[in-house]
């Protein structure tokens, strides 16, 4: 499918991607005054259904990001969820999709500020492919770039301008021969990857930095903590992680909408554990995949189906 002919949602209407333009002076483009989401939809061939993973939670986070930027989202969370499933139906997607909602300051004028600037909103859905090979395991490095401090720009929100920080770290890592960057915060604690939250496993405890350590409040992160506790019966901890803990951890993995659960097998040239994907990472990754495909009934409430659910199934769910 040609990107230009994909139907997107823009300023309250469904239009062709190629007809949705922005001008050169657009505030968000010049000053990074926008916020966005990344949402995955999983096509389950056997169910004939496309499931969005934690759709409302993504739009709740977008609403919080917009508030930080003084953007007044006209659409409610329910409206945005409905537009997203409508996009799938209008485009007839029967493959995995990646959805990119974007709220941005749309004034075409010079002048950096947040207040009294009009805004615009779009949702674009495109067919998606795997970000990393989930079985390969990544080689990561500690970035020379620190994660933005909350008093510089709030990393907890998904703000477009902040992604310069991620891009600097990612390109440095790739150019130096690694697969991914791990950023420390201004205090030197482990924060997160360029676009993923980070977890370590030590002595059977699954540990991830707290949201007060300058990280994006990841939806996958939150979901995995719950899955660890309720399904794998593993103790979890949200606490600061020191850089050298990565070198001695039994397992390290990254988690996010795009990367799902991806093992890190090397950090700064030191093998993590035995230098291969660890058992907890593998178990969690497998379970996460099944959950996103709608195969685990206990977590079906995390999914939003895009196509009408057969009446027979609705009846069964109600009984
Ligand atoms: N951190 C950053 C900087 C990210 O861009 C992402 C991707 N949204 C994540 C963490 C993971 O967040 P989520 O699980 O909500 O996708």
PDB file of N, CA and C in Angstrom, residues 193-264:
ATOM      1  N   UNK A 193      16.470   3.128  27.476  1.00  0.00           N
ATOM      2  CA  UNK A 193      17.048   3.077  26.140  1.00  0.00           C
ATOM      3  C   UNK A 193      16.576   4.283  25.336  1.00  0.00           C
ATOM      4  N   UNK A 194      16.942   4.327  24.043  1.00  0.00           N
ATOM      5  CA  UNK A 194      16.581   5.500  23.245  1.00  0.00           C
ATOM      6  C   UNK A 194      15.064   5.610  23.086  1.00  0.00           C
ATOM      7  N   UNK A 195      14.377   4.490  23.040  1.00  0.00           N
ATOM      8  CA  UNK A 195      12.912   4.510  22.943  1.00  0.00           C
ATOM      9  C   UNK A 195      12.329   3.279  23.623  1.00  0.00           C
ATOM     10  N   UNK A 196      12.936   2.889  24.744  1.00  0.00           N
ATOM     11  CA  UNK A 196      12.481   1.700  25.468  1.00  0.00           C
ATOM     12  C   UNK A 196      12.777   1.884  26.948  1.00  0.00           C
ATOM     13  N   UNK A 197      11.967   1.295  27.786  1.00  0.00           N
ATOM     14  CA  UNK A 197      12.296   1.206  29.215  1.00  0.00           C
ATOM     15  C   UNK A 197      13.231   0.019  29.417  1.00  0.00           C
ATOM     16  N   UNK A 198      13.914   0.031  30.559  1.00  0.00           N
ATOM     17  CA  UNK A 198      14.902  -1.024  30.804  1.00  0.00           C
ATOM     18  C   UNK A 198      14.571  -1.779  32.088  1.00  0.00           C
ATOM     19  N   UNK A 199      14.877  -3.062  32.056  1.00  0.00           N
ATOM     20  CA  UNK A 199      14.716  -3.935  33.229  1.00  0.00           C
ATOM     21  C   UNK A 199      16.005  -4.719  33.413  1.00  0.00           C
ATOM     22  N   UNK A 200      16.307  -5.053  34.675  1.00  0.00           N
ATOM     23  CA  UNK A 200      17.363  -6.028  34.933  1.00  0.00           C
ATOM     24  C   UNK A 200      16.778  -7.119  35.826  1.00  0.00           C
ATOM     25  N   UNK A 201      17.422  -8.268  35.812  1.00  0.00           N
ATOM     26  CA  UNK A 201      17.038  -9.351  36.737  1.00  0.00           C
ATOM     27  C   UNK A 201      18.261  -9.659  37.584  1.00  0.00           C
ATOM     28  N   UNK A 202      18.071  -9.607  38.899  1.00  0.00           N
ATOM     29  CA  UNK A 202      19.154  -9.992  39.822  1.00  0.00           C
ATOM     30  C   UNK A 202      18.581 -10.910  40.882  1.00  0.00           C
ATOM     31  N   UNK A 203      19.159 -12.083  41.006  1.00  0.00           N
ATOM     32  CA  UNK A 203      18.710 -13.073  42.002  1.00  0.00           C
ATOM     33  C   UNK A 203      17.197 -13.287  41.935  1.00  0.00           C
ATOM     34  N   UNK A 204      16.664 -13.364  40.740  1.00  0.00           N
ATOM     35  CA  UNK A 204      15.242 -13.669  40.560  1.00  0.00           C
ATOM     36  C   UNK A 204      14.306 -12.490  40.744  1.00  0.00           C
ATOM     37  N   UNK A 205      14.847 -11.300  41.056  1.00  0.00           N
ATOM     38  CA  UNK A 205      13.994 -10.114  41.212  1.00  0.00           C
ATOM     39  C   UNK A 205      14.061  -9.303  39.917  1.00  0.00           C
ATOM     40  N   UNK A 206      12.891  -8.920  39.416  1.00  0.00           N
ATOM     41  CA  UNK A 206      12.819  -8.126  38.184  1.00  0.00           C
ATOM     42  C   UNK A 206      12.783  -6.655  38.596  1.00  0.00           C
ATOM     43  N   UNK A 207      13.811  -5.913  38.188  1.00  0.00           N
ATOM     44  CA  UNK A 207      14.001  -4.536  38.691  1.00  0.00           C
ATOM     45  C   UNK A 207      13.965  -3.547  37.522  1.00  0.00           C
ATOM     46  N   UNK A 208      13.300  -2.431  37.745  1.00  0.00           N
ATOM     47  CA  UNK A 208      13.248  -1.380  36.715  1.00  0.00           C
ATOM     48  C   UNK A 208      13.306  -0.022  37.418  1.00  0.00           C
ATOM     49  N   UNK A 209      13.893   0.986  36.770  1.00  0.00           N
ATOM     50  CA  UNK A 209      13.967   2.299  37.424  1.00  0.00           C
ATOM     51  C   UNK A 209      12.589   2.878  37.725  1.00  0.00           C
ATOM     52  N   UNK A 210      12.469   3.664  38.795  1.00  0.00           N
ATOM     53  CA  UNK A 210      11.176   4.289  39.123  1.00  0.00           C
ATOM     54  C   UNK A 210      10.875   5.430  38.153  1.00  0.00           C
ATOM     55  N   UNK A 211       9.602   5.805  38.056  1.00  0.00           N
ATOM     56  CA  UNK A 211       9.232   6.894  37.131  1.00  0.00           C
ATOM     57  C   UNK A 211       9.831   8.234  37.563  1.00  0.00           C
ATOM     58  N   UNK A 212      10.329   8.304  38.789  1.00  0.00           N
ATOM     59  CA  UNK A 212      10.968   9.546  39.244  1.00  0.00           C
ATOM     60  C   UNK A 212      12.427   9.643  38.795  1.00  0.00           C
ATOM     61  N   UNK A 213      12.919   8.644  38.060  1.00  0.00           N
ATOM     62  CA  UNK A 213      14.306   8.690  37.588  1.00  0.00           C
ATOM     63  C   UNK A 213      14.434   9.246  36.171  1.00  0.00           C
ATOM     64  N   UNK A 214      13.455  10.011  35.732  1.00  0.00           N
ATOM     65  CA  UNK A 214      13.584  10.704  34.439  1.00  0.00           C
ATOM     66  C   UNK A 214      13.324   9.805  33.244  1.00  0.00           C
ATOM     67  N   UNK A 215      12.310   8.952  33.348  1.00  0.00           N
ATOM     68  CA  UNK A 215      11.993   8.034  32.243  1.00  0.00           C
ATOM     69  C   UNK A 215      10.602   8.313  31.705  1.00  0.00           C
ATOM     70  N   UNK A 216      10.364   7.815  30.484  1.00  0.00           N
ATOM     71  CA  UNK A 216       8.991   7.847  29.975  1.00  0.00           C
ATOM     72  C   UNK A 216       8.163   6.853  30.795  1.00  0.00           C
ATOM     73  N   UNK A 217       6.945   7.251  31.114  1.00  0.00           N
ATOM     74  CA  UNK A 217       6.081   6.351  31.887  1.00  0.00           C
ATOM     75  C   UNK A 217       5.514   5.304  30.935  1.00  0.00           C
ATOM     76  N   UNK A 218       6.328   4.282  30.703  1.00  0.00           N
ATOM     77  CA  UNK A 218       6.039   3.296  29.658  1.00  0.00           C
ATOM     78  C   UNK A 218       4.831   2.427  29.984  1.00  0.00           C
ATOM     79  N   UNK A 219       4.058   2.161  28.949  1.00  0.00           N
ATOM     80  CA  UNK A 219       2.863   1.322  29.099  1.00  0.00           C
ATOM     81  C   UNK A 219       3.260  -0.160  29.090  1.00  0.00           C
ATOM     82  N   UNK A 220       4.253  -0.491  28.287  1.00  0.00           N
ATOM     83  CA  UNK A 220       4.757  -1.877  28.296  1.00  0.00           C
ATOM     84  C   UNK A 220       5.396  -2.165  29.651  1.00  0.00           C
ATOM     85  N   UNK A 221       6.162  -1.209  30.154  1.00  0.00           N
ATOM     86  CA  UNK A 221       6.812  -1.343  31.460  1.00  0.00           C
ATOM     87  C   UNK A 221       5.795  -1.703  32.533  1.00  0.00           C
ATOM     88  N   UNK A 222       4.716  -0.888  32.583  1.00  0.00           N
ATOM     89  CA  UNK A 222       3.675  -1.085  33.581  1.00  0.00           C
ATOM     90  C   UNK A 222       2.996  -2.455  33.401  1.00  0.00           C
ATOM     91  N   UNK A 223       2.761  -2.813  32.143  1.00  0.00           N
ATOM     92  CA  UNK A 223       2.089  -4.088  31.861  1.00  0.00           C
ATOM     93  C   UNK A 223       2.975  -5.256  32.287  1.00  0.00           C
ATOM     94  N   UNK A 224       4.273  -5.164  31.988  1.00  0.00           N
ATOM     95  CA  UNK A 224       5.178  -6.282  32.312  1.00  0.00           C
ATOM     96  C   UNK A 224       5.337  -6.453  33.817  1.00  0.00           C
ATOM     97  N   UNK A 225       5.353  -5.346  34.549  1.00  0.00           N
ATOM     98  CA  UNK A 225       5.450  -5.459  36.011  1.00  0.00           C
ATOM     99  C   UNK A 225       4.267  -6.278  36.536  1.00  0.00           C
ATOM    100  N   UNK A 226       3.082  -5.997  35.963  1.00  0.00           N
ATOM    101  CA  UNK A 226       1.882  -6.725  36.393  1.00  0.00           C
ATOM    102  C   UNK A 226       1.959  -8.203  35.989  1.00  0.00           C
ATOM    103  N   UNK A 227       2.426  -8.445  34.765  1.00  0.00           N
ATOM    104  CA  UNK A 227       2.532  -9.835  34.292  1.00  0.00           C
ATOM    105  C   UNK A 227       3.548 -10.612  35.136  1.00  0.00           C
ATOM    106  N   UNK A 228       4.654  -9.964  35.487  1.00  0.00           N
ATOM    107  CA  UNK A 228       5.667 -10.626  36.326  1.00  0.00           C
ATOM    108  C   UNK A 228       5.053 -11.062  37.649  1.00  0.00           C
ATOM    109  N   UNK A 229       4.321 -10.135  38.261  1.00  0.00           N
ATOM    110  CA  UNK A 229       3.780 -10.408  39.598  1.00  0.00           C
ATOM    111  C   UNK A 229       2.659 -11.440  39.556  1.00  0.00           C
ATOM    112  N   UNK A 230       1.726 -11.243  38.602  1.00  0.00           N
ATOM    113  CA  UNK A 230       0.512 -12.063  38.660  1.00  0.00           C
ATOM    114  C   UNK A 230       0.632 -13.387  37.906  1.00  0.00           C
ATOM    115  N   UNK A 231       1.445 -13.410  36.862  1.00  0.00           N
ATOM    116  CA  UNK A 231       1.504 -14.626  36.041  1.00  0.00           C
ATOM    117  C   UNK A 231       2.757 -15.448  36.297  1.00  0.00           C
ATOM    118  N   UNK A 232       3.901 -14.755  36.416  1.00  0.00           N
ATOM    119  CA  UNK A 232       5.163 -15.493  36.600  1.00  0.00           C
ATOM    120  C   UNK A 232       5.524 -15.605  38.083  1.00  0.00           C
ATOM    121  N   UNK A 233       4.739 -14.926  38.929  1.00  0.00           N
ATOM    122  CA  UNK A 233       4.958 -14.953  40.390  1.00  0.00           C
ATOM    123  C   UNK A 233       6.397 -14.611  40.755  1.00  0.00           C
ATOM    124  N   UNK A 234       6.876 -13.558  40.103  1.00  0.00           N
ATOM    125  CA  UNK A 234       8.240 -13.094  40.369  1.00  0.00           C
ATOM    126  C   UNK A 234       8.187 -11.801  41.172  1.00  0.00           C
ATOM    127  N   UNK A 235       9.094 -11.647  42.148  1.00  0.00           N
ATOM    128  CA  UNK A 235       9.149 -10.359  42.846  1.00  0.00           C
ATOM    129  C   UNK A 235       9.660  -9.269  41.901  1.00  0.00           C
ATOM    130  N   UNK A 236       9.097  -8.071  42.044  1.00  0.00           N
ATOM    131  CA  UNK A 236       9.540  -6.948  41.215  1.00  0.00           C
ATOM    132  C   UNK A 236       9.950  -5.789  42.124  1.00  0.00           C
ATOM    133  N   UNK A 237      10.758  -4.904  41.596  1.00  0.00           N
ATOM    134  CA  UNK A 237      11.148  -3.712  42.361  1.00  0.00           C
ATOM    135  C   UNK A 237      11.299  -2.546  41.403  1.00  0.00           C
ATOM    136  N   UNK A 238      10.790  -1.383  41.825  1.00  0.00           N
ATOM    137  CA  UNK A 238      11.014  -0.148  41.072  1.00  0.00           C
ATOM    138  C   UNK A 238      11.977   0.670  41.915  1.00  0.00           C
ATOM    139  N   UNK A 239      13.246   0.628  41.533  1.00  0.00           N
ATOM    140  CA  UNK A 239      14.261   1.359  42.301  1.00  0.00           C
ATOM    141  C   UNK A 239      15.384   1.787  41.367  1.00  0.00           C
ATOM    142  N   UNK A 240      16.152   2.775  41.788  1.00  0.00           N
ATOM    143  CA  UNK A 240      17.256   3.255  40.956  1.00  0.00           C
ATOM    144  C   UNK A 240      18.262   2.133  40.721  1.00  0.00           C
ATOM    145  N   UNK A 241      18.822   2.152  39.522  1.00  0.00           N
ATOM    146  CA  UNK A 241      19.796   1.132  39.120  1.00  0.00           C
ATOM    147  C   UNK A 241      21.113   1.843  38.806  1.00  0.00           C
ATOM    148  N   UNK A 242      22.200   1.359  39.376  1.00  0.00           N
ATOM    149  CA  UNK A 242      23.523   1.915  39.102  1.00  0.00           C
ATOM    150  C   UNK A 242      24.064   1.376  37.789  1.00  0.00           C
ATOM    151  N   UNK A 243      24.932   2.156  37.143  1.00  0.00           N
ATOM    152  CA  UNK A 243      25.486   1.729  35.861  1.00  0.00           C
ATOM    153  C   UNK A 243      26.134   0.346  35.937  1.00  0.00           C
ATOM    154  N   UNK A 244      26.940   0.126  36.986  1.00  0.00           N
ATOM    155  CA  UNK A 244      27.697  -1.130  37.012  1.00  0.00           C
ATOM    156  C   UNK A 244      26.813  -2.328  37.358  1.00  0.00           C
ATOM    157  N   UNK A 245      25.578  -2.061  37.827  1.00  0.00           N
ATOM    158  CA  UNK A 245      24.654  -3.188  38.042  1.00  0.00           C
ATOM    159  C   UNK A 245      24.310  -3.860  36.713  1.00  0.00           C
ATOM    160  N   UNK A 246      24.372  -3.067  35.630  1.00  0.00           N
ATOM    161  CA  UNK A 246      24.088  -3.662  34.318  1.00  0.00           C
ATOM    162  C   UNK A 246      25.156  -4.701  33.974  1.00  0.00           C
ATOM    163  N   UNK A 247      26.390  -4.449  34.429  1.00  0.00           N
ATOM    164  CA  UNK A 247      27.490  -5.362  34.090  1.00  0.00           C
ATOM    165  C   UNK A 247      27.417  -6.663  34.882  1.00  0.00           C
ATOM    166  N   UNK A 248      26.763  -6.625  36.049  1.00  0.00           N
ATOM    167  CA  UNK A 248      26.732  -7.831  36.885  1.00  0.00           C
ATOM    168  C   UNK A 248      25.330  -8.461  36.948  1.00  0.00           C
ATOM    169  N   UNK A 249      24.373  -7.876  36.226  1.00  0.00           N
ATOM    170  CA  UNK A 249      22.996  -8.414  36.265  1.00  0.00           C
ATOM    171  C   UNK A 249      22.954  -9.804  35.633  1.00  0.00           C
ATOM    172  N   UNK A 250      21.983 -10.608  36.058  1.00  0.00           N
ATOM    173  CA  UNK A 250      21.798 -11.935  35.448  1.00  0.00           C
ATOM    174  C   UNK A 250      21.151 -11.792  34.068  1.00  0.00           C
ATOM    175  N   UNK A 251      20.220 -10.812  33.970  1.00  0.00           N
ATOM    176  CA  UNK A 251      19.557 -10.567  32.689  1.00  0.00           C
ATOM    177  C   UNK A 251      19.296  -9.068  32.560  1.00  0.00           C
ATOM    178  N   UNK A 252      19.285  -8.590  31.338  1.00  0.00           N
ATOM    179  CA  UNK A 252      18.889  -7.205  31.049  1.00  0.00           C
ATOM    180  C   UNK A 252      17.951  -7.277  29.848  1.00  0.00           C
ATOM    181  N   UNK A 253      16.842  -6.567  29.917  1.00  0.00           N
ATOM    182  CA  UNK A 253      16.006  -6.498  28.706  1.00  0.00           C
ATOM    183  C   UNK A 253      15.380  -5.125  28.561  1.00  0.00           C
ATOM    184  N   UNK A 254      15.031  -4.805  27.330  1.00  0.00           N
ATOM    185  CA  UNK A 254      14.376  -3.540  27.007  1.00  0.00           C
ATOM    186  C   UNK A 254      12.914  -3.830  26.710  1.00  0.00           C
ATOM    187  N   UNK A 255      12.065  -2.867  27.000  1.00  0.00           N
ATOM    188  CA  UNK A 255      10.632  -3.087  26.807  1.00  0.00           C
ATOM    189  C   UNK A 255       9.973  -1.831  26.273  1.00  0.00           C
ATOM    190  N   UNK A 256       9.138  -2.001  25.285  1.00  0.00           N
ATOM    191  CA  UNK A 256       8.412  -0.863  24.730  1.00  0.00           C
ATOM    192  C   UNK A 256       7.471  -1.335  23.645  1.00  0.00           C
ATOM    193  N   UNK A 257       6.609  -0.438  23.232  1.00  0.00           N
ATOM    194  CA  UNK A 257       5.634  -0.782  22.198  1.00  0.00           C
ATOM    195  C   UNK A 257       6.321  -1.340  20.962  1.00  0.00           C
ATOM    196  N   UNK A 258       7.374  -0.661  20.503  1.00  0.00           N
ATOM    197  CA  UNK A 258       8.031  -1.083  19.269  1.00  0.00           C
ATOM    198  C   UNK A 258       8.874  -2.341  19.476  1.00  0.00           C
ATOM    199  N   UNK A 259       9.703  -2.354  20.544  1.00  0.00           N
ATOM    200  CA  UNK A 259      10.644  -3.483  20.721  1.00  0.00           C
ATOM    201  C   UNK A 259      10.004  -4.659  21.459  1.00  0.00           C
ATOM    202  N   UNK A 260       8.817  -4.442  22.011  1.00  0.00           N
ATOM    203  CA  UNK A 260       8.146  -5.456  22.841  1.00  0.00           C
ATOM    204  C   UNK A 260       9.088  -5.838  23.982  1.00  0.00           C
ATOM    205  N   UNK A 261       9.489  -7.115  24.072  1.00  0.00           N
ATOM    206  CA  UNK A 261      10.473  -7.497  25.097  1.00  0.00           C
ATOM    207  C   UNK A 261      11.703  -7.987  24.342  1.00  0.00           C
ATOM    208  N   UNK A 262      12.799  -7.257  24.458  1.00  0.00           N
ATOM    209  CA  UNK A 262      14.006  -7.628  23.707  1.00  0.00           C
ATOM    210  C   UNK A 262      15.183  -7.762  24.663  1.00  0.00           C
ATOM    211  N   UNK A 263      15.814  -8.917  24.659  1.00  0.00           N
ATOM    212  CA  UNK A 263      16.937  -9.182  25.552  1.00  0.00           C
ATOM    213  C   UNK A 263      18.186  -8.402  25.142  1.00  0.00           C
ATOM    214  N   UNK A 264      18.946  -7.990  26.153  1.00  0.00           N
ATOM    215  CA  UNK A 264      20.257  -7.366  25.916  1.00  0.00           C
ATOM    216  C   UNK A 264      21.287  -8.414  26.331  1.00  0.00           C
TER     217      UNK A 264
END
